[in-house]
Short mmCIF file of C-alpha atoms in Angstrom, two decimals:
data_model
loop_
_atom_site.label_atom_id
_atom_site.label_comp_id
_atom_site.label_asym_id
_atom_site.label_seq_id
_atom_site.Cartn_x
_atom_site.Cartn_y
_atom_site.Cartn_z
CA MET A 156 -31.80 -92.81 -154.21
CA LYS A 157 -34.92 -94.72 -153.33
CA PHE A 158 -35.64 -98.35 -152.72
CA LYS A 159 -38.77 -100.27 -151.93
CA ALA A 160 -39.56 -101.54 -148.46
CA LEU A 161 -40.98 -104.62 -150.13
CA THR A 162 -37.55 -105.52 -151.48
CA ALA A 163 -36.06 -105.25 -148.01
CA ALA A 164 -38.86 -107.39 -146.59
CA ALA A 165 -38.34 -110.00 -149.30
CA ALA A 166 -34.63 -110.11 -148.53
CA LEU A 167 -35.37 -110.63 -144.83
CA LEU A 168 -37.82 -113.40 -145.66
CA ALA A 169 -35.21 -115.19 -147.74
CA VAL A 170 -32.77 -115.15 -144.82
CA SER A 171 -35.19 -116.15 -142.06
CA GLY A 172 -36.96 -118.69 -144.24
CA THR A 173 -34.03 -121.03 -144.11
CA ALA A 174 -33.94 -121.02 -140.31
CA PHE A 175 -37.39 -122.50 -139.83
CA ALA A 176 -39.08 -125.65 -140.99
CA GLY A 177 -42.86 -125.50 -141.27
CA GLY A 178 -45.70 -127.68 -140.10
CA PRO A 179 -46.58 -129.38 -136.83
CA ASP A 180 -44.08 -131.84 -135.35
CA ASP A 181 -44.59 -135.54 -134.57
CA ASP A 182 -43.81 -135.52 -130.83
CA THR A 183 -46.07 -137.19 -128.27
CA LEU A 184 -47.51 -135.32 -125.31
CA VAL A 185 -47.52 -137.40 -122.15
CA LEU A 186 -48.46 -135.55 -118.99
CA ASN A 187 -46.41 -136.27 -115.85
CA GLY A 188 -45.30 -139.52 -117.47
CA GLU A 189 -48.86 -140.81 -117.00
CA ILE A 190 -51.60 -139.31 -119.14
CA GLU A 191 -51.16 -139.71 -122.88
CA MET A 192 -52.91 -136.84 -124.59
CA VAL A 193 -54.72 -136.91 -127.93
CA THR A 194 -53.06 -134.03 -129.74
CA LYS A 195 -53.89 -135.06 -133.32
CA THR A 196 -57.05 -136.75 -134.48
CA ALA A 197 -59.62 -136.84 -137.25
CA ALA A 198 -61.53 -133.59 -137.62
CA PRO A 199 -65.15 -133.58 -136.43
CA GLU A 200 -67.70 -134.02 -139.21
CA HIS A 201 -68.82 -130.41 -139.23
CA MET A 202 -65.41 -129.22 -140.41
CA GLU A 203 -65.33 -128.85 -144.15
CA ASN A 204 -61.80 -127.72 -144.88
CA ILE A 205 -59.57 -129.63 -142.47
CA ASP A 206 -59.11 -133.41 -142.21
CA GLU A 207 -56.93 -133.60 -139.12
CA ILE A 208 -57.18 -131.42 -136.03
CA ILE A 209 -53.91 -130.64 -134.24
CA SER A 210 -53.21 -129.19 -130.81
CA GLY A 211 -51.24 -125.94 -130.66
CA TRP A 212 -48.65 -127.89 -128.64
CA HIS A 213 -47.29 -129.37 -131.89
CA PHE A 214 -46.45 -125.94 -133.27
CA ARG A 215 -44.15 -124.98 -130.41
CA THR A 216 -40.44 -125.64 -129.93
CA ASP A 217 -39.21 -128.65 -127.95
CA GLU A 218 -38.28 -126.36 -125.04
CA THR A 219 -41.76 -124.84 -124.79
CA GLN A 220 -43.36 -128.28 -125.24
CA ALA A 221 -41.32 -129.70 -122.36
CA LEU A 222 -42.68 -127.08 -119.96
CA GLN A 223 -46.17 -128.54 -120.36
CA MET A 224 -45.20 -132.17 -119.85
CA ASP A 225 -44.63 -131.99 -116.10
CA ASP A 226 -46.84 -130.15 -113.62
CA PHE A 227 -43.81 -129.00 -111.64
CA GLU A 228 -42.33 -127.38 -114.76
CA ASN A 229 -45.67 -125.95 -115.92
CA GLN A 230 -45.85 -122.48 -114.42
CA GLY A 231 -49.57 -122.39 -115.18
CA MET A 232 -49.93 -124.73 -112.22
CA ILE A 233 -48.78 -121.95 -109.87
CA PHE A 234 -52.00 -120.16 -110.74
CA VAL A 235 -54.03 -123.35 -110.38
CA ASP A 236 -52.64 -123.61 -106.83
CA GLN A 237 -53.69 -120.02 -106.18
CA ALA A 238 -57.19 -120.83 -107.47
CA MET A 239 -57.30 -123.83 -105.12
CA GLU A 240 -56.86 -121.45 -102.19
CA VAL A 241 -59.77 -119.37 -103.50
CA TRP A 242 -61.78 -122.60 -103.96
CA ASN A 243 -61.42 -123.31 -100.26
CA THR A 244 -62.10 -119.75 -99.06
CA ALA A 245 -65.60 -118.76 -97.94
CA GLU A 246 -66.89 -115.57 -99.57
CA GLY A 247 -70.06 -113.54 -99.90
CA SER A 248 -73.20 -113.12 -97.79
CA GLU A 249 -73.82 -116.87 -97.52
CA GLY A 250 -70.37 -117.52 -96.06
CA LYS A 251 -69.78 -120.42 -98.42
CA SER A 252 -66.75 -121.55 -100.38
CA CYS A 253 -66.72 -123.51 -103.65
CA ALA A 254 -65.56 -126.48 -101.60
CA ASP A 255 -68.62 -126.36 -99.32
CA CYS A 256 -70.84 -127.53 -102.18
CA HIS A 257 -68.41 -129.03 -104.68
CA GLY A 258 -65.88 -130.76 -102.39
CA ASP A 259 -62.70 -131.82 -104.14
CA PRO A 260 -62.57 -130.36 -107.66
CA ALA A 261 -60.66 -133.44 -108.80
CA ASP A 262 -63.98 -135.30 -108.44
CA SER A 263 -66.65 -132.65 -108.91
CA MET A 264 -65.06 -130.76 -111.82
CA ALA A 265 -63.81 -133.73 -113.87
CA GLY A 266 -65.20 -133.43 -117.40
CA VAL A 267 -66.61 -129.93 -116.98
CA ALA A 268 -64.10 -128.17 -119.23
CA ALA A 269 -64.62 -130.82 -121.92
CA SER A 270 -68.32 -129.99 -122.34
CA TYR A 271 -68.32 -126.18 -121.96
CA PRO A 272 -69.52 -123.79 -123.35
CA LYS A 273 -72.90 -125.41 -122.76
CA PHE A 274 -76.52 -124.25 -123.14
CA ASP A 275 -78.09 -123.64 -119.74
CA ALA A 276 -81.84 -124.28 -120.05
CA ASP A 277 -82.69 -122.55 -116.75
CA ALA A 278 -80.80 -119.40 -117.63
CA GLY A 279 -81.85 -119.72 -121.28
CA GLU A 280 -78.36 -118.92 -122.54
CA MET A 281 -75.06 -120.34 -123.68
CA GLN A 282 -72.68 -120.43 -120.73
CA THR A 283 -68.92 -120.58 -120.54
CA VAL A 284 -67.15 -121.97 -117.48
CA GLN A 285 -66.46 -118.43 -116.24
CA MET A 286 -70.17 -117.50 -116.58
CA GLN A 287 -71.19 -120.63 -114.69
CA VAL A 288 -68.72 -119.81 -111.91
CA ASN A 289 -70.09 -116.27 -111.66
CA ASP A 290 -73.68 -117.54 -111.55
CA CYS A 291 -72.67 -119.74 -108.65
CA ARG A 292 -70.94 -116.85 -106.91
CA GLU A 293 -73.96 -114.56 -107.24
CA GLU A 294 -76.77 -117.01 -106.63
CA ASN A 295 -75.31 -119.47 -104.14
CA MET A 296 -72.54 -117.55 -102.39
CA GLY A 297 -73.94 -114.05 -102.46
CA ALA A 298 -70.56 -112.90 -103.76
CA GLU A 299 -69.57 -110.38 -106.42
CA PRO A 300 -69.02 -111.83 -109.90
CA TRP A 301 -65.47 -111.76 -111.24
CA LYS A 302 -64.61 -109.60 -114.25
CA TYR A 303 -64.41 -111.74 -117.38
CA ASP A 304 -60.87 -113.07 -118.01
CA SER A 305 -59.54 -111.25 -114.94
CA GLY A 306 -56.68 -113.01 -113.15
CA THR A 307 -58.84 -114.64 -110.48
CA ALA A 308 -61.47 -115.76 -113.01
CA VAL A 309 -58.93 -117.26 -115.43
CA ASN A 310 -57.08 -119.00 -112.60
CA MET A 311 -60.33 -120.67 -111.48
CA ASP A 312 -61.10 -121.54 -115.11
CA ALA A 313 -57.68 -123.25 -115.25
CA LEU A 314 -58.22 -125.11 -111.97
CA ILE A 315 -61.47 -126.50 -113.40
CA ALA A 316 -59.84 -127.33 -116.77
CA SER A 317 -56.92 -129.07 -115.08
CA HIS A 318 -59.27 -131.78 -113.80
CA SER A 319 -60.39 -132.63 -117.34
CA ARG A 320 -56.89 -132.99 -118.75
CA GLY A 321 -56.73 -136.00 -121.04
CA MET A 322 -60.49 -136.06 -121.60
CA PRO A 323 -61.66 -135.36 -125.15
CA VAL A 324 -63.29 -132.03 -125.95
CA ASN A 325 -66.95 -132.77 -126.62
CA VAL A 326 -69.12 -129.67 -126.86
CA ALA A 327 -72.69 -129.97 -128.12
CA ILE A 328 -73.44 -127.94 -131.23
CA ASP A 329 -76.98 -129.05 -131.97
CA GLY A 330 -80.37 -128.24 -130.44
CA ASP A 331 -80.36 -125.07 -128.36
CA ALA A 332 -76.65 -124.63 -129.03
CA ALA A 333 -77.10 -124.47 -132.80
CA PRO A 334 -77.84 -120.74 -133.19
CA TYR A 335 -74.83 -119.83 -131.02
CA TRP A 336 -72.65 -122.19 -133.00
CA GLU A 337 -73.83 -120.73 -136.32
CA LYS A 338 -73.09 -117.24 -135.05
CA GLY A 339 -69.62 -118.32 -133.93
CA LYS A 340 -68.95 -119.92 -137.30
CA GLU A 341 -69.96 -116.73 -139.08
CA ILE A 342 -67.52 -114.72 -136.94
CA TYR A 343 -64.78 -117.29 -137.62
CA TYR A 344 -65.07 -116.76 -141.37
CA THR A 345 -65.61 -112.98 -141.29
CA ARG A 346 -62.65 -110.86 -142.37
CA TYR A 347 -61.93 -108.13 -139.84
CA GLY A 348 -59.79 -105.05 -139.73
CA ILE A 349 -57.59 -103.08 -142.07
CA LEU A 350 -55.68 -106.30 -142.82
CA GLU A 351 -58.95 -108.04 -143.75
CA LEU A 352 -58.11 -111.28 -141.97
CA SER A 353 -60.55 -113.87 -140.67
CA CYS A 354 -59.68 -116.54 -138.12
CA ALA A 355 -59.63 -118.93 -141.08
CA SER A 356 -57.09 -116.86 -143.02
CA CYS A 357 -54.36 -117.75 -140.53
CA HIS A 358 -55.58 -120.79 -138.63
CA GLU A 359 -57.32 -122.80 -141.35
CA GLN A 360 -55.59 -121.81 -144.59
CA ASN A 361 -52.10 -121.16 -143.23
CA TYR A 362 -51.46 -123.22 -140.11
CA GLY A 363 -47.92 -124.55 -140.12
CA ASN A 364 -46.69 -121.47 -141.99
CA TYR A 365 -44.98 -118.50 -140.44
CA ILE A 366 -46.45 -115.02 -140.07
CA ARG A 367 -43.27 -113.05 -139.47
CA ALA A 368 -41.64 -115.23 -136.79
CA ASP A 369 -44.87 -116.70 -135.42
CA HIS A 370 -45.54 -120.32 -136.22
CA LEU A 371 -49.26 -120.42 -136.98
CA SER A 372 -51.26 -123.15 -135.26
CA GLN A 373 -54.82 -124.23 -135.97
CA GLY A 374 -55.94 -121.86 -133.24
CA GLN A 375 -57.38 -124.70 -131.15
CA ILE A 376 -58.50 -123.76 -127.62
CA ASN A 377 -58.37 -127.21 -125.99
CA GLY A 378 -55.32 -125.93 -124.07
CA PHE A 379 -56.97 -122.82 -122.57
CA PRO A 380 -56.48 -121.15 -120.23
CA THR A 381 -52.89 -121.10 -121.38
CA TYR A 382 -49.72 -119.94 -119.63
CA ARG A 383 -47.87 -117.69 -122.05
CA LEU A 384 -44.12 -117.14 -121.79
CA LYS A 385 -44.79 -113.70 -123.20
CA ASN A 386 -46.69 -112.39 -120.18
CA ALA A 387 -45.91 -115.08 -117.57
CA LYS A 388 -49.53 -115.61 -116.56
CA LEU A 389 -52.64 -117.52 -117.56
CA ASN A 390 -54.62 -116.19 -120.52
CA GLY A 391 -58.27 -116.85 -121.34
CA SER A 392 -59.50 -117.73 -124.82
CA HIS A 393 -61.52 -114.51 -125.10
CA SER A 394 -58.40 -112.44 -124.40
CA ARG A 395 -56.59 -114.41 -127.09
CA PHE A 396 -59.45 -113.80 -129.57
CA LYS A 397 -59.25 -110.12 -128.68
CA GLY A 398 -55.51 -110.04 -129.34
CA CYS A 399 -55.95 -111.74 -132.71
CA ILE A 400 -58.72 -109.41 -133.89
CA ARG A 401 -56.75 -106.39 -132.65
CA ASP A 402 -53.80 -107.62 -134.74
CA THR A 403 -55.99 -107.38 -137.85
CA ARG A 404 -56.23 -103.69 -136.91
CA ALA A 405 -59.94 -103.91 -136.14
CA GLU A 406 -62.14 -102.69 -133.33
CA THR A 407 -62.46 -105.87 -131.31
CA PHE A 408 -65.18 -107.46 -129.19
CA SER A 409 -64.83 -107.64 -125.41
CA ALA A 410 -64.02 -110.64 -123.26
CA GLY A 411 -67.36 -112.08 -122.16
CA SER A 412 -69.29 -110.53 -125.08
CA ASP A 413 -72.01 -112.50 -126.89
CA GLU A 414 -69.74 -112.60 -129.96
CA PHE A 415 -66.85 -114.20 -128.10
CA ILE A 416 -69.11 -116.65 -126.25
CA ALA A 417 -70.40 -117.81 -129.65
CA LEU A 418 -66.87 -117.87 -131.07
CA GLU A 419 -65.60 -119.86 -128.08
CA LEU A 420 -68.29 -122.49 -128.68
CA TYR A 421 -67.49 -122.69 -132.39
CA VAL A 422 -63.70 -122.80 -132.01
CA LYS A 423 -63.96 -125.29 -129.16
CA SER A 424 -66.15 -127.51 -131.37
CA ARG A 425 -63.37 -127.52 -133.99
CA GLY A 426 -61.34 -129.33 -131.32
CA ASN A 427 -63.96 -131.99 -130.51
CA GLY A 428 -61.83 -135.10 -130.04
CA LEU A 429 -58.60 -133.43 -128.84
CA SER A 430 -57.66 -133.82 -125.18
CA ILE A 431 -58.25 -130.94 -122.78
CA GLU A 432 -54.77 -129.56 -121.95
CA GLY A 433 -55.53 -126.48 -119.85
CA PRO A 434 -53.45 -125.00 -118.43
CA SER A 435 -51.19 -125.50 -121.45
CA VAL A 436 -47.92 -123.63 -122.05
CA ARG A 437 -47.48 -121.52 -125.17
CA ASN A 438 -45.11 -118.78 -126.33
CA MET B 154 -43.64 -97.42 -148.92
CA ASP B 155 -40.59 -95.62 -150.20
CA PHE B 156 -37.60 -94.57 -148.19
CA THR B 157 -36.40 -91.03 -148.72
CA ARG B 158 -32.71 -90.23 -148.87
CA ARG B 159 -32.92 -88.72 -145.38
CA GLU B 160 -34.54 -91.86 -143.98
CA THR B 161 -31.96 -94.03 -145.68
CA LEU B 162 -29.18 -91.99 -144.11
CA ALA B 163 -30.85 -92.31 -140.73
CA MET B 164 -31.00 -96.08 -141.20
CA GLY B 165 -27.32 -96.07 -142.11
CA ALA B 166 -26.54 -94.18 -138.91
CA GLY B 167 -28.59 -96.73 -136.99
CA ALA B 168 -26.69 -99.57 -138.58
CA ALA B 169 -23.39 -97.88 -137.71
CA LEU B 170 -24.53 -97.59 -134.10
CA LEU B 171 -25.44 -101.29 -134.12
CA THR B 172 -21.94 -102.27 -135.22
CA VAL B 173 -20.43 -100.14 -132.46
CA LEU B 174 -22.66 -101.44 -129.65
CA PRO B 175 -21.26 -104.98 -129.42
CA PHE B 176 -17.81 -103.61 -128.56
CA ARG B 177 -19.29 -101.73 -125.64
CA ALA B 178 -21.18 -104.81 -124.49
CA ASN B 179 -18.09 -106.95 -124.86
CA ALA B 180 -16.12 -104.55 -122.68
CA ALA B 181 -18.66 -105.02 -119.90
CA VAL B 182 -18.51 -108.78 -120.37
CA ASP B 183 -14.69 -108.77 -120.34
CA ASP B 184 -14.71 -106.78 -117.10
CA LEU B 185 -17.10 -109.25 -115.48
CA ILE B 186 -15.00 -112.19 -116.61
CA ASN B 187 -11.82 -110.56 -115.29
CA GLU B 188 -13.52 -109.96 -111.98
CA PHE B 189 -14.53 -113.64 -111.81
CA THR B 190 -11.13 -115.03 -112.86
CA GLY B 191 -8.92 -112.42 -111.25
CA GLY B 192 -7.41 -111.91 -114.69
CA ALA B 193 -6.24 -115.53 -115.09
CA ALA B 194 -6.07 -117.16 -118.53
CA VAL B 195 -9.32 -118.81 -119.64
CA GLY B 196 -9.29 -122.13 -121.52
CA ASP B 197 -12.07 -123.58 -123.62
CA ALA B 198 -12.36 -127.16 -122.32
CA GLY B 199 -14.22 -128.39 -119.27
CA VAL B 200 -17.46 -126.42 -119.25
CA ASP B 201 -20.67 -127.17 -121.11
CA LEU B 202 -23.63 -124.94 -121.81
CA THR B 203 -26.90 -126.14 -123.34
CA ALA B 204 -29.32 -123.56 -124.70
CA PRO B 205 -31.90 -123.64 -127.48
CA GLU B 206 -30.77 -122.53 -130.92
CA ILE B 207 -34.03 -120.62 -131.26
CA ALA B 208 -36.02 -119.32 -128.30
CA GLU B 209 -39.71 -118.68 -128.98
CA ASN B 210 -39.78 -115.99 -126.36
CA GLY B 211 -36.90 -114.23 -124.61
CA ASN B 212 -38.76 -114.20 -121.28
CA THR B 213 -38.13 -117.86 -120.49
CA VAL B 214 -35.12 -119.49 -122.10
CA PRO B 215 -34.08 -122.80 -120.51
CA ILE B 216 -30.34 -123.36 -120.08
CA ASP B 217 -28.17 -126.07 -118.50
CA VAL B 218 -24.58 -125.57 -117.35
CA SER B 219 -22.10 -128.19 -116.18
CA ALA B 220 -18.40 -128.41 -115.45
CA GLU B 221 -17.10 -131.54 -113.74
CA GLY B 222 -15.41 -130.75 -110.45
CA ALA B 223 -15.96 -127.00 -110.77
CA THR B 224 -16.43 -124.86 -107.70
CA ALA B 225 -18.39 -122.19 -109.55
CA ILE B 226 -19.98 -121.41 -112.92
CA MET B 227 -20.86 -117.85 -113.93
CA VAL B 228 -23.42 -117.23 -116.69
CA LEU B 229 -23.52 -114.01 -118.73
CA ALA B 230 -25.84 -112.79 -121.47
CA ALA B 231 -23.63 -110.56 -123.59
CA GLY B 232 -26.50 -108.73 -125.30
CA ASN B 233 -28.66 -107.93 -122.26
CA PRO B 234 -28.79 -104.37 -120.85
CA THR B 235 -26.89 -105.81 -117.88
CA PRO B 236 -24.99 -108.99 -118.80
CA PRO B 237 -24.88 -110.88 -115.46
CA VAL B 238 -27.38 -113.77 -115.27
CA ALA B 239 -26.36 -116.02 -112.37
CA THR B 240 -23.42 -117.59 -110.59
CA PHE B 241 -23.70 -121.17 -109.37
CA ASN B 242 -21.41 -122.06 -106.45
CA PHE B 243 -21.23 -125.79 -105.82
CA GLY B 244 -20.89 -127.02 -102.22
CA PRO B 245 -19.32 -130.24 -100.89
CA LEU B 246 -22.66 -132.09 -101.17
CA ALA B 247 -23.35 -131.27 -104.83
CA ALA B 248 -23.61 -134.63 -106.62
CA SER B 249 -22.64 -133.02 -109.90
CA GLN B 250 -21.43 -129.58 -110.81
CA ALA B 251 -24.42 -128.96 -113.03
CA ALA B 252 -27.60 -126.92 -112.87
CA SER B 253 -30.58 -125.90 -115.00
CA THR B 254 -32.52 -122.67 -114.88
CA ARG B 255 -34.60 -120.33 -117.06
CA ILE B 256 -33.29 -116.96 -118.15
CA ARG B 257 -34.32 -113.73 -119.87
CA LEU B 258 -32.69 -112.68 -123.12
CA ALA B 259 -33.37 -109.20 -124.52
CA GLY B 260 -32.72 -110.39 -128.09
CA THR B 261 -30.57 -112.67 -130.23
CA GLN B 262 -27.18 -112.90 -128.53
CA ASP B 263 -24.40 -115.04 -127.08
CA VAL B 264 -24.89 -116.71 -123.72
CA ILE B 265 -21.55 -117.31 -122.01
CA ALA B 266 -20.59 -119.73 -119.22
CA ILE B 267 -17.27 -119.50 -117.36
CA ALA B 268 -16.32 -122.19 -114.88
CA LYS B 269 -13.73 -122.21 -112.12
CA LEU B 270 -12.46 -125.78 -112.42
CA ALA B 271 -11.22 -128.14 -109.71
CA ASP B 272 -7.55 -127.31 -110.37
CA GLY B 273 -8.24 -123.58 -110.04
CA SER B 274 -8.06 -122.90 -113.78
CA TYR B 275 -10.88 -121.32 -115.77
CA ALA B 276 -12.81 -122.44 -118.84
CA ARG B 277 -15.28 -120.63 -121.07
CA THR B 278 -17.92 -121.63 -123.58
CA SER B 279 -20.74 -119.81 -125.34
CA LYS B 280 -23.87 -120.43 -127.39
CA THR B 281 -25.73 -118.13 -129.73
CA VAL B 282 -29.46 -118.07 -129.03
CA LYS B 283 -31.78 -116.58 -131.62
CA VAL B 284 -34.71 -114.89 -129.94
CA THR B 285 -37.72 -114.62 -132.22
CA ILE B 286 -40.01 -111.63 -132.16
CA GLY B 287 -43.50 -112.77 -133.00
CA GLY B 288 -45.76 -111.04 -135.47
CA CYS B 289 -48.80 -111.42 -133.22
CA GLY B 290 -48.74 -109.25 -130.12
CA GLY B 291 -51.32 -111.44 -128.47
CA MET C 28 -43.19 -109.59 -98.01
CA ALA C 29 -43.49 -109.57 -101.80
CA LYS C 30 -46.96 -110.63 -102.98
CA GLY C 31 -47.84 -114.23 -103.81
CA VAL C 32 -44.43 -115.70 -103.05
CA LYS C 33 -44.64 -119.44 -102.54
CA PRO C 34 -41.69 -121.80 -102.66
CA ARG C 35 -42.09 -125.31 -104.02
CA VAL C 36 -39.60 -128.13 -104.10
CA LYS C 37 -39.60 -131.58 -105.69
CA VAL C 38 -37.43 -134.12 -103.90
CA PRO C 39 -37.83 -137.93 -103.70
CA LYS C 40 -39.23 -139.15 -100.37
CA LYS C 41 -36.67 -141.94 -100.13
CA ALA C 42 -33.21 -142.62 -101.53
CA ALA C 43 -30.38 -145.10 -101.08
CA VAL C 44 -27.31 -143.87 -99.20
CA GLY C 45 -24.75 -142.69 -101.74
CA ASP C 46 -27.36 -141.88 -104.38
CA ALA C 47 -27.35 -138.67 -106.34
CA ILE C 48 -30.84 -137.22 -106.08
CA THR C 49 -32.37 -134.75 -108.50
CA ILE C 50 -33.90 -131.67 -106.91
CA LYS C 51 -36.22 -129.21 -108.64
CA THR C 52 -37.20 -125.90 -107.08
CA LEU C 53 -39.59 -123.19 -108.18
CA ILE C 54 -40.63 -120.07 -106.31
CA SER C 55 -43.44 -117.83 -107.48
CA HIS C 56 -41.93 -114.34 -107.71
CA LYS C 57 -42.25 -111.53 -110.25
CA MET C 58 -38.48 -110.91 -110.49
CA GLU C 59 -39.03 -107.25 -111.39
CA SER C 60 -35.88 -106.49 -113.34
CA GLY C 61 -35.56 -102.75 -112.73
CA GLN C 62 -35.44 -102.33 -116.53
CA ARG C 63 -39.16 -101.92 -117.11
CA LYS C 64 -41.17 -98.70 -117.11
CA ASP C 65 -44.74 -98.19 -115.97
CA GLY C 66 -47.47 -96.49 -118.01
CA ASP C 67 -46.19 -93.03 -117.01
CA GLY C 68 -42.64 -93.78 -118.13
CA ASN C 69 -41.23 -94.18 -114.63
CA VAL C 70 -38.78 -97.02 -114.04
CA ILE C 71 -40.33 -99.79 -111.93
CA PRO C 72 -37.79 -100.42 -109.16
CA ARG C 73 -35.88 -103.70 -109.16
CA SER C 74 -37.31 -106.35 -106.83
CA ILE C 75 -35.85 -109.80 -107.24
CA ILE C 76 -34.73 -112.86 -105.35
CA ASN C 77 -30.96 -112.39 -105.33
CA ARG C 78 -29.73 -115.62 -103.73
CA PHE C 79 -30.83 -119.23 -103.42
CA THR C 80 -29.16 -121.91 -101.31
CA CYS C 81 -29.67 -125.60 -100.65
CA ASP C 82 -28.04 -127.31 -97.66
CA PHE C 83 -28.24 -130.83 -96.27
CA ASN C 84 -27.76 -131.39 -92.54
CA GLY C 85 -25.79 -128.15 -92.41
CA GLN C 86 -23.54 -128.77 -95.42
CA ASN C 87 -23.91 -126.82 -98.62
CA VAL C 88 -25.17 -128.34 -101.88
CA ILE C 89 -25.51 -125.25 -104.04
CA ASP C 90 -25.41 -121.49 -103.53
CA VAL C 91 -26.70 -119.41 -106.44
CA THR C 92 -26.42 -115.68 -107.05
CA LEU C 93 -29.41 -114.50 -109.10
CA GLU C 94 -29.44 -111.42 -111.29
CA PRO C 95 -32.45 -109.69 -112.91
CA ALA C 96 -31.95 -111.86 -116.02
CA ILE C 97 -33.39 -114.87 -114.18
CA SER C 98 -36.96 -115.45 -115.39
CA THR C 99 -40.16 -114.78 -113.44
CA ASN C 100 -40.78 -117.62 -110.96
CA PRO C 101 -37.11 -118.72 -110.61
CA TYR C 102 -36.58 -122.39 -111.38
CA PHE C 103 -33.53 -124.50 -110.54
CA GLU C 104 -32.71 -128.13 -111.10
CA PHE C 105 -29.56 -129.74 -109.70
CA GLU C 106 -28.21 -132.94 -108.14
CA ALA C 107 -27.40 -133.46 -104.48
CA GLN C 108 -25.54 -136.21 -102.68
CA PHE C 109 -27.50 -138.28 -100.19
CA PRO C 110 -25.02 -139.41 -97.51
CA GLU C 111 -27.57 -140.24 -94.76
CA ALA C 112 -31.18 -139.71 -93.74
CA GLY C 113 -31.83 -136.05 -93.14
CA GLU C 114 -33.23 -132.76 -94.23
CA TYR C 115 -32.60 -130.68 -97.32
CA LYS C 116 -33.09 -127.03 -96.49
CA PHE C 117 -33.88 -124.46 -99.16
CA THR C 118 -33.57 -120.70 -98.70
CA TRP C 119 -34.46 -117.84 -101.04
CA TYR C 120 -33.31 -114.28 -100.26
CA ASP C 121 -35.47 -111.36 -101.47
CA ASP C 122 -34.14 -107.87 -102.30
CA ASP C 123 -36.61 -106.52 -99.73
CA GLY C 124 -34.87 -108.45 -96.95
CA ASP C 125 -37.42 -111.25 -96.73
CA VAL C 126 -36.21 -114.83 -96.55
CA TYR C 127 -38.35 -117.74 -97.74
CA GLU C 128 -37.59 -121.21 -96.45
CA GLU C 129 -38.64 -124.74 -97.27
CA ALA C 130 -37.35 -128.07 -95.98
CA LYS C 131 -37.78 -131.67 -97.13
CA GLN C 132 -36.98 -134.85 -95.20
CA VAL C 133 -35.54 -137.72 -97.18
CA ALA C 134 -35.51 -141.20 -95.63
CA VAL C 135 -33.19 -144.10 -96.38
CA GLY C 136 -35.02 -146.66 -98.44
#
């Protein structure tokens, strides 16, 4: 006797389908009872296929959502605290700490995460927050750069993001940024892997639907770095891109690669107008 | 993909194993409950357990337990490799006999709370939590 | 001492005598369950916080036994009586014998 796996899969789908409702929810994200976040807003003009942009927060269960609403509950803040210790620690041949030049990050870093990645005219390249931090470490501190998306680097990224929470994402996509943005857009719509999936296949055409048991979001990165319940640590956007492309069964790009820098700019620009949430909490 | 007869038989054996396993797990849970109650009868009123119907990830599942006047509440996860989760002992300065924490669940299963109430009797409640396994490994 | 362990506690600075105050505690700790294996297939030994207590001026509020099924970075929320001005003392006990302590003064107000 033989039967088709497809039939079994269809039967499973019929059972699980009833357990889940689709789409984003209508809850409101207020941080620490103080900062009301913009988690849904009109899509920026450059987006052709989506009218409303929605934070990934709306695609999570009430329990996961609650973890992000209070800094004491948000375990991502543990890593922000660890980064604060690094911020205040002198390193490298110059014997300087971040604090020596930048003081309190609550003042000096406010708004930074909202505008990055950003074209750096002096360096002649598109820079992410992590690249900017490493430039500072090498040039001003005489310290070793951190490996892209390594724990220390992502924690610092989150510390910097945390001081822009509530500010709208506003990355520039014109001028010198344009070629990077175009490259990122091309990657976004390219189908990768044996499964032949592009970013758009899941996050533009199917957000709100389920892929197996995963509730697909729009793939916004306004909440990065994000604390994932899955691995109980902060995760950078490049690592998330890598995971997604790997799931299409493709050879993936590396964290910190030109491809992912371009993709970060493009995906971030799809969230222009949403509040910065990093460190957010996701599943 | 087609299943051969041999594979189908293997799946059947797997399914049979699955139906046997809960009895083993329940035995361990019963032993733990007996140890906690000293073998006393367990009622079903007086203890509350709040847990999500669906947990997005088994690593961090928020739960609340409460039992007015209780001296202790034991929490078990019947489907975990080792069922004990935590025991809350309430002291004289507890303002309520209630607590919240976050627990690990190895899969969809029953979470059980047993309280030792003020009069020395015991009460039990349980909630089934579905733990989803995502399609995207991340 | 286990790496990166840092207790944190959220308690109101002031309360009225007789109030029930809400306390939240979180301690950064891996809570290695003893169920996981490393890349070579060897079991990673269990290393958890196995007990947490909260006392006020020497009297117990709550005493929790933790098992490996408590999540990474153990979190507890509970209510304590506030009979007088004084100090809430929090203690976490690690499998490796270490003890982590934190204390918070609460004033009448």
